[in-house]
XYZ file of N, CA and C in Angstrom:
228
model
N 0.842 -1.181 0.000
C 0.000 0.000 0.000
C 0.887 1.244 0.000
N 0.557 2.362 -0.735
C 1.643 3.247 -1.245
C 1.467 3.951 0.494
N 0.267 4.576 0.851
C 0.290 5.082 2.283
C 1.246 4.349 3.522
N 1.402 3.117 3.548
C 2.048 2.113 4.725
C 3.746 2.411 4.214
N 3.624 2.635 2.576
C 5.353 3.138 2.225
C 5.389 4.127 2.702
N 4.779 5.368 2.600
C 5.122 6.440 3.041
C 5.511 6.743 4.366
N 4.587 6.252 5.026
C 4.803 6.145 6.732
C 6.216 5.271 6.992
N 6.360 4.096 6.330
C 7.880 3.836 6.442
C 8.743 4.501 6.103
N 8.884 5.237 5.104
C 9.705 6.329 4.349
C 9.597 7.163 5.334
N 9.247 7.762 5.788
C 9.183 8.906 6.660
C 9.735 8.286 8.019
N 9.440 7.886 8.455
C 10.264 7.198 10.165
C 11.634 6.804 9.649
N 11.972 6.112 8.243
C 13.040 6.403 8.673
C 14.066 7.913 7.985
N 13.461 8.338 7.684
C 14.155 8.925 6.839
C 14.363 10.346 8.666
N 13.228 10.216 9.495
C 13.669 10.699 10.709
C 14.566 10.398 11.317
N 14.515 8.624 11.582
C 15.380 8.589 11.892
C 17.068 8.406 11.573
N 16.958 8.580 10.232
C 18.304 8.372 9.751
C 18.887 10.301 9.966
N 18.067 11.095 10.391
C 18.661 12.962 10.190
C 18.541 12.670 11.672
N 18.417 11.772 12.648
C 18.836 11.912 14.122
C 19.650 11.104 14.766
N 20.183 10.084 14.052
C 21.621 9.462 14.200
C 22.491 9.668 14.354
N 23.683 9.518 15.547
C 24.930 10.281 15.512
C 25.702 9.370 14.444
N 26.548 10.013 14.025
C 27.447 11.144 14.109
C 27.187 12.066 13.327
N 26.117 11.216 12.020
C 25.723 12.123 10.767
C 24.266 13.227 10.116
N 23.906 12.729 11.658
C 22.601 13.250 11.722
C 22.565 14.763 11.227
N 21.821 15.010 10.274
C 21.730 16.456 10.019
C 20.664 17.421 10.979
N 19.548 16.561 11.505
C 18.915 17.369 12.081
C 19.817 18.062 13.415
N 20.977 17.193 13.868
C 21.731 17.310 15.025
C 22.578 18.401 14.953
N 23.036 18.321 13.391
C 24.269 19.488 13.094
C 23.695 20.846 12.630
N 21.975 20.876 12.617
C 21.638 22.259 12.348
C 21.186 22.621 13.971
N 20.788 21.436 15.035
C 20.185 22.035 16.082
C 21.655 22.359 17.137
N 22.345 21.888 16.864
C 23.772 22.014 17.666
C 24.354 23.764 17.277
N 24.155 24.039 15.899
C 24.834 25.105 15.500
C 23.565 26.321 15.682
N 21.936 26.292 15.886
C 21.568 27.165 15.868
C 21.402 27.565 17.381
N 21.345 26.501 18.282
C 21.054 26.374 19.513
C 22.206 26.977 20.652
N 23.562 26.712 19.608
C 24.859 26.523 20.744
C 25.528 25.166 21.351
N 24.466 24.332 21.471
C 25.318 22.885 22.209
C 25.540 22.185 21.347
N 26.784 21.825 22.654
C 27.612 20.729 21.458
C 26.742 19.396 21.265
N 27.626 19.026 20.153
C 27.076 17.465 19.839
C 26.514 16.580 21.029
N 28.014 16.209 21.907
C 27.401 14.943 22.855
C 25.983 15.171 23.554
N 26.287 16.679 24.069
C 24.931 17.025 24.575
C 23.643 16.449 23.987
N 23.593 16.714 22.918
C 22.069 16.701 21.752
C 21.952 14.910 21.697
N 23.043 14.358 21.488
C 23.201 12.871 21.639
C 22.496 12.188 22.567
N 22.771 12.753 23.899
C 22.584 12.300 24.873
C 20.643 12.839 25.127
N 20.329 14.143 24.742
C 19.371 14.583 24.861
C 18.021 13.775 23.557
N 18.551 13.700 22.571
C 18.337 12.662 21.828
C 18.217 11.624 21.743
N 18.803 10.814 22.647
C 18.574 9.196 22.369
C 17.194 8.684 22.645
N 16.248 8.370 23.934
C 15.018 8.498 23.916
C 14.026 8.370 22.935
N 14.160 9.534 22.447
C 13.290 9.796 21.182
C 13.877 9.004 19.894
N 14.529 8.703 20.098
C 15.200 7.586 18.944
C 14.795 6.444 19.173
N 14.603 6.022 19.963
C 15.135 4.602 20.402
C 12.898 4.355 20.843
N 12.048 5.758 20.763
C 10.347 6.075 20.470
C 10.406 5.518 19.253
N 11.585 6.402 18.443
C 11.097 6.302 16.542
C 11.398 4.739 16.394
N 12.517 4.092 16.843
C 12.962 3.096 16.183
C 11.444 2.034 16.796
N 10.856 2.316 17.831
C 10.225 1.261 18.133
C 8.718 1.227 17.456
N 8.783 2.470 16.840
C 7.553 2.969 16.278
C 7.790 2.265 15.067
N 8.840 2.586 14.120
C 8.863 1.675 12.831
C 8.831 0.419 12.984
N 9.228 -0.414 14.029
C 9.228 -2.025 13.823
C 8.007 -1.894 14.813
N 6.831 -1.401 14.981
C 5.432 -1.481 15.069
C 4.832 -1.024 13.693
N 5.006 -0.183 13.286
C 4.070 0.138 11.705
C 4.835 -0.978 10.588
N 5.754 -1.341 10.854
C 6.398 -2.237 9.730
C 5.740 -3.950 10.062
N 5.587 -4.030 11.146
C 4.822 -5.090 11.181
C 3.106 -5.419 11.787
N 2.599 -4.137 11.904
C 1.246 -4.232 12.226
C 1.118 -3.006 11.103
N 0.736 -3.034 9.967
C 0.726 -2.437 9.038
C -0.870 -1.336 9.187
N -1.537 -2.207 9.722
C -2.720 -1.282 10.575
C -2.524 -0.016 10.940
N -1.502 -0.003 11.978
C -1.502 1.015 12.420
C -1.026 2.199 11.707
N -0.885 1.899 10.473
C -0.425 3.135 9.692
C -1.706 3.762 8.475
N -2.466 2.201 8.432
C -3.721 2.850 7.762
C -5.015 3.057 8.183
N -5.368 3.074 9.343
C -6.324 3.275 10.055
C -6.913 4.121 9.685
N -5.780 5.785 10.072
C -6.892 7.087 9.781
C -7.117 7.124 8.506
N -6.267 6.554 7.319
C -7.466 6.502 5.890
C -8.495 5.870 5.697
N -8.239 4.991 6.156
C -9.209 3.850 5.787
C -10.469 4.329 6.747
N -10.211 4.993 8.020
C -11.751 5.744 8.588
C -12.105 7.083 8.177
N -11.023 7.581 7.440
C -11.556 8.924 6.843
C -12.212 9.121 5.489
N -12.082 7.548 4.677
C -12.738 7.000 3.452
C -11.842 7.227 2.273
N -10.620 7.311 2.201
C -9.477 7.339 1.473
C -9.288 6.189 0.997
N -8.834 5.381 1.641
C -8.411 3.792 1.241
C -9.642 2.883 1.277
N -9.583 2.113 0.534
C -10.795 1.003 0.785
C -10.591 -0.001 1.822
């Protein structure tokens, strides 16, 4: 289902811009913010470790990614 790709495409494509060392979301919030890297790392992980558990739930209960179409009358 192109919607269940997208929702995969998107988690990871989050989580691949919040990954150290190469994370881009890290190297624009480090430089607009002031703190250094480890900081954001450390302030970061959490929410990574939300996303990562979120994709291996939508990647294998595929439901949960089409629900709100399929009740908003989008998908059949």
């Amino acid at each position: 289902d192109p919607v269940h790709l997208g929702a995969l495409f998107l988690l990871n494509l989050e989580i691949c811009y919040m990954t150290p060392p190469l994370g881009l979301n890290l190297f624009l919030a480090s430089r607009r913010f002031d703190v250094p890297l480890p900081a954001l790392y450390r302030a970061v992980a959490p929410f990574w470790i939300l996303l990562v558990a979120a994709l291996m739930a939508v990647t294998y209960c595929p439901g949960l990614s089409l629900w709100l179409p399929k009740m908003i009358g989008v998908r059949p």
